[in-house]
mmCIF file of C-alpha atoms in Angstrom:
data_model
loop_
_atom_site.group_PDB
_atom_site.id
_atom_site.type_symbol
_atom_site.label_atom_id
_atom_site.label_comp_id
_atom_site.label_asym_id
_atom_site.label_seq_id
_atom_site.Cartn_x
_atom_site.Cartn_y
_atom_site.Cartn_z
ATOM 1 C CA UNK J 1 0.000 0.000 0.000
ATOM 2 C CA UNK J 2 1.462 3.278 -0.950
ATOM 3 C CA UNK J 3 1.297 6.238 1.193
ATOM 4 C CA UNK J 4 1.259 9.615 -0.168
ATOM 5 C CA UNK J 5 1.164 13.331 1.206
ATOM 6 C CA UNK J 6 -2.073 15.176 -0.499
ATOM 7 C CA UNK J 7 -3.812 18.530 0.402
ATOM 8 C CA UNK J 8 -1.901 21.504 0.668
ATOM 9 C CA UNK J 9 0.972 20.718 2.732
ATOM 10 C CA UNK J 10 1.578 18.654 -0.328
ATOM 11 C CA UNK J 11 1.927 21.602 -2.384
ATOM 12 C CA UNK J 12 2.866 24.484 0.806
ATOM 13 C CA UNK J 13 4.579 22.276 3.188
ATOM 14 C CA UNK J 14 5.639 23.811 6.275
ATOM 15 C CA UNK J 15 3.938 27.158 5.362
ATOM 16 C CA UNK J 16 0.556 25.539 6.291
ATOM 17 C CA UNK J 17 2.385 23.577 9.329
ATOM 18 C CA UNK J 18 2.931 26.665 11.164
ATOM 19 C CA UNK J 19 -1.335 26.783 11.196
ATOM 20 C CA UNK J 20 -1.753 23.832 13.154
ATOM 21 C CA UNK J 21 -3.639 22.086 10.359
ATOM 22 C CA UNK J 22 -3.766 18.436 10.234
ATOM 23 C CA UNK J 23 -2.234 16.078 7.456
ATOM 24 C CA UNK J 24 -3.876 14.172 4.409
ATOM 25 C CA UNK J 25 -2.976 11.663 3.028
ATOM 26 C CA UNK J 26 -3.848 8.934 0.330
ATOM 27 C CA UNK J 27 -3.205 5.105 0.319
ATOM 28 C CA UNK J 28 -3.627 3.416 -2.854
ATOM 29 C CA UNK J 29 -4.602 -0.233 -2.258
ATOM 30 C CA UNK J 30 -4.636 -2.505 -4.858
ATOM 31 C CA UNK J 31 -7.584 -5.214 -3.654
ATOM 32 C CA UNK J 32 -9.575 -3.474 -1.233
ATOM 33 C CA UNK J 33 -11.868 -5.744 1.281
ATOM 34 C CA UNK J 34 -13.918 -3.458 3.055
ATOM 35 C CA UNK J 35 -14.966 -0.970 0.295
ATOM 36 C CA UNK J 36 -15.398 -0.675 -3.605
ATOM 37 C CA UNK J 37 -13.713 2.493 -4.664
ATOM 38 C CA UNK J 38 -12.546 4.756 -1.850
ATOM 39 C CA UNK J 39 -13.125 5.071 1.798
ATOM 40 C CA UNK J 40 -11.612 7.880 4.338
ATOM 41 C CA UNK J 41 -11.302 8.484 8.354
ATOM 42 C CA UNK J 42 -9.834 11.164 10.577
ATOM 43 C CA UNK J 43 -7.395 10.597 13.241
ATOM 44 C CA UNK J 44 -6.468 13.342 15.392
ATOM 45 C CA UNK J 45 -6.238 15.396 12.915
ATOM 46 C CA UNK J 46 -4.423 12.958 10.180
ATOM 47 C CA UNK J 47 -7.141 12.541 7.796
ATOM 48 C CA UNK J 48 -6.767 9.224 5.626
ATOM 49 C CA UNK J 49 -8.198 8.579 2.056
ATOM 50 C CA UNK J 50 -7.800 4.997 0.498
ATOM 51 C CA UNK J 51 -8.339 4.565 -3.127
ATOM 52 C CA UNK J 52 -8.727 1.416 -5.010
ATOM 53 C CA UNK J 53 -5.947 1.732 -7.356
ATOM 54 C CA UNK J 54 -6.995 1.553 -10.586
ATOM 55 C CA UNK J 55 -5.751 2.734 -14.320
ATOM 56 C CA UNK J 56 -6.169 6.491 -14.267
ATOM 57 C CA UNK J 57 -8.763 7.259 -17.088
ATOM 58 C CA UNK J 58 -11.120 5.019 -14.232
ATOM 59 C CA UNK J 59 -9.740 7.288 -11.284
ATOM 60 C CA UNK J 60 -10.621 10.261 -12.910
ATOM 61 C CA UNK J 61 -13.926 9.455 -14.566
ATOM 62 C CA UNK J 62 -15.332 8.073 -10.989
ATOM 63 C CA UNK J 63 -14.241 11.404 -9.396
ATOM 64 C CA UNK J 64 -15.750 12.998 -12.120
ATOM 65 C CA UNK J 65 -19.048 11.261 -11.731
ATOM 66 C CA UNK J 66 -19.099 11.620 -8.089
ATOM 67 C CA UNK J 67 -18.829 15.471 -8.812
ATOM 68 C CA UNK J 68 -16.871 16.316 -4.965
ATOM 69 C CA UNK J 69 -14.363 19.231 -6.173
ATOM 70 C CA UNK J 70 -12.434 18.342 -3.098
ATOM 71 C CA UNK J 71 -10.954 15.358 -4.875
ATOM 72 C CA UNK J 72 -9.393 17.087 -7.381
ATOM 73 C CA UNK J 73 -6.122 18.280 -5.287
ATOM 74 C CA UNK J 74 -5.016 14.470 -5.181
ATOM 75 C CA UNK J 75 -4.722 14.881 -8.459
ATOM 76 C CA UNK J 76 -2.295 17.460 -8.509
ATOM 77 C CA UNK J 77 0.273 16.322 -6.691
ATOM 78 C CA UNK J 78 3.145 15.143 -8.324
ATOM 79 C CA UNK J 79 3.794 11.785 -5.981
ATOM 80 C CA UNK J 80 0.335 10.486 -6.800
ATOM 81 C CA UNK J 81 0.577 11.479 -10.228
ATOM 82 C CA UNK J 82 3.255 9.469 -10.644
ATOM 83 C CA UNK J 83 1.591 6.658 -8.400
ATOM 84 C CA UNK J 84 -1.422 5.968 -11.137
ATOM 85 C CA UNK J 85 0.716 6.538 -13.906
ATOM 86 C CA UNK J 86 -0.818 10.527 -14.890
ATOM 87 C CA UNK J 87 -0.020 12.488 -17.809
ATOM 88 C CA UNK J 88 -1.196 16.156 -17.360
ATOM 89 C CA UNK J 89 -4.264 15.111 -20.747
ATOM 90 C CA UNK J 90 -5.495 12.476 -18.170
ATOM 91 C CA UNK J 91 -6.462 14.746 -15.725
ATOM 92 C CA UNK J 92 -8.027 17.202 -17.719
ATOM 93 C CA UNK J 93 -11.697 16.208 -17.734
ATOM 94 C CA UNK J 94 -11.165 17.305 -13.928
ATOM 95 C CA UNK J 95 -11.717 20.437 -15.399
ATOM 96 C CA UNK J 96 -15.616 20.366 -15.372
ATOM 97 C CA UNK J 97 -15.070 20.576 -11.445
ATOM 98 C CA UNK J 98 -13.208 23.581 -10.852
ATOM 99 C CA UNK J 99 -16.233 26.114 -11.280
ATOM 100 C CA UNK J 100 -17.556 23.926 -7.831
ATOM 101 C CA UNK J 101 -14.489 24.986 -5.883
ATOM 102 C CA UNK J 102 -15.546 26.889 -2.535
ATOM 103 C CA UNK J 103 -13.568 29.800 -2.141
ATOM 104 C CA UNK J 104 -10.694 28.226 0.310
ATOM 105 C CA UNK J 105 -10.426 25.580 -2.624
ATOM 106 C CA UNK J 106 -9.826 28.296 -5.297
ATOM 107 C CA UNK J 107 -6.016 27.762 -5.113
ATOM 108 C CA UNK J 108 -6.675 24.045 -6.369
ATOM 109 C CA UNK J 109 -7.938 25.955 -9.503
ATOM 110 C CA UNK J 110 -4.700 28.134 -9.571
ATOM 111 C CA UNK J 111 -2.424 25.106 -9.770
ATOM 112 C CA UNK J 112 -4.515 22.978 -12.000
ATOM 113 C CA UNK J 113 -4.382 25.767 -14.719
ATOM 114 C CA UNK J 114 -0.476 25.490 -14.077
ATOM 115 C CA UNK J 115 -0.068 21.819 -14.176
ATOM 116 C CA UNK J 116 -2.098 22.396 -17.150
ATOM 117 C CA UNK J 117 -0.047 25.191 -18.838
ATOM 118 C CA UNK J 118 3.297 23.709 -18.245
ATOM 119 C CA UNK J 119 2.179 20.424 -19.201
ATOM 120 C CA UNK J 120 4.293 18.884 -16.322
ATOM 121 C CA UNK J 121 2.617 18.394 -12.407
ATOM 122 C CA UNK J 122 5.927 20.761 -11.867
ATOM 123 C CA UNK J 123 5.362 24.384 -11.063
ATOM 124 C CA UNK J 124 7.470 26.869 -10.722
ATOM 125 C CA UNK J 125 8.264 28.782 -7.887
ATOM 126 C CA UNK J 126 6.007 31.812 -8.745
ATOM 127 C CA UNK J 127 3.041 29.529 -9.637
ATOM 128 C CA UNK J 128 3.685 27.905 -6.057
ATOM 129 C CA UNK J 129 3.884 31.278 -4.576
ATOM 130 C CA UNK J 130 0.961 32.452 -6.637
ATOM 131 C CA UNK J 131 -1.189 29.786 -5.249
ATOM 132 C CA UNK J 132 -0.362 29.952 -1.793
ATOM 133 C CA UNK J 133 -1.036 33.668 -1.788
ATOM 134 C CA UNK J 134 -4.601 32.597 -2.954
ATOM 135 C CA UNK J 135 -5.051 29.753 -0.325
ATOM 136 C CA UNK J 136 -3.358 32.360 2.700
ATOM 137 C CA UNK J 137 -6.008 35.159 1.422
ATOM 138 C CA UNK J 138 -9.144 32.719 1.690
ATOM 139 C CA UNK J 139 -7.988 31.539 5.257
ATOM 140 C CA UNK J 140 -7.848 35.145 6.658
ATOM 141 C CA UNK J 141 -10.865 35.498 5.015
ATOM 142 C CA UNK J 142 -12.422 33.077 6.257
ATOM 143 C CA UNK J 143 -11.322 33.075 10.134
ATOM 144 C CA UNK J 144 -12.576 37.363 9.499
ATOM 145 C CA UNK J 145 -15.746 35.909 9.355
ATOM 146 C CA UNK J 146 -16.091 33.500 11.703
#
């Protein structure tokens, strides 16, 4: 079973630490028991997604037809890219999800449109930065208005 950092301290790291937010991560298992396609707990703040690993055009078309914008992130990350095998085309009908982003999701749209530019699940620095500008304003926005 593979193990693999998702969410944004995928894509921030220790610039999200510092905001005592919990960790995510996915576990691709190849013959799950217990459930079909994916399943997910929380412990103490470690929140844990298995996924049946399957080829990716099947990934992506179930998260598609489930129509959750929140899985899209996994997506992005390079390590689980690599996991299922991605190219940047086999992610794109993801796309039809972004508009269903909440606003402290928008910087998954930010680095999708990157992945998607540069044709690679590699951004650069200022994309990074871009994004985490994006996901920092819709936090401070957020805990305003709590």
């Amino acid at each position: 079973m593979e193990k693999i950092l998702v969410g944004s301290r995928a894509f921030f790291g220790e610039q999200v630490a510092s905001r005592n937010k919990g960790k995510d991560y996915v576990e691709l298992v190849y013959s799950p028991k217990v459930y079909k396609w994916r399943w997910e707990m929380c412990l103490r703040g470690t929140n844990i997604f298995r996924y049946k690993k399957e080829d990716v055009k099947t990934m992506v078309q179930r998260t598609v037809n489930l129509g959750d914008p929140q899985l899209i992130g996994k997506f992005l990350v390079p390590e689980f890219a690599t996991a299922i095998n991605a190219k940047v085309g086999d992610i794109l009908p993801l796309e039809v999800l972004l508009p269903k982003l909440t606003e402290k999701q928008k910087y998954i749209a930010l680095i999708f449109e990157a992945i998607k530019e540069n044709n690679t699940f590699e951004l650069e620095p200022w994309q990074l930065n871009e994004a985490y500008e994006v996901y920092k304003q819709s936090r401070q926005c957020f805990m305003r208005n709590v």
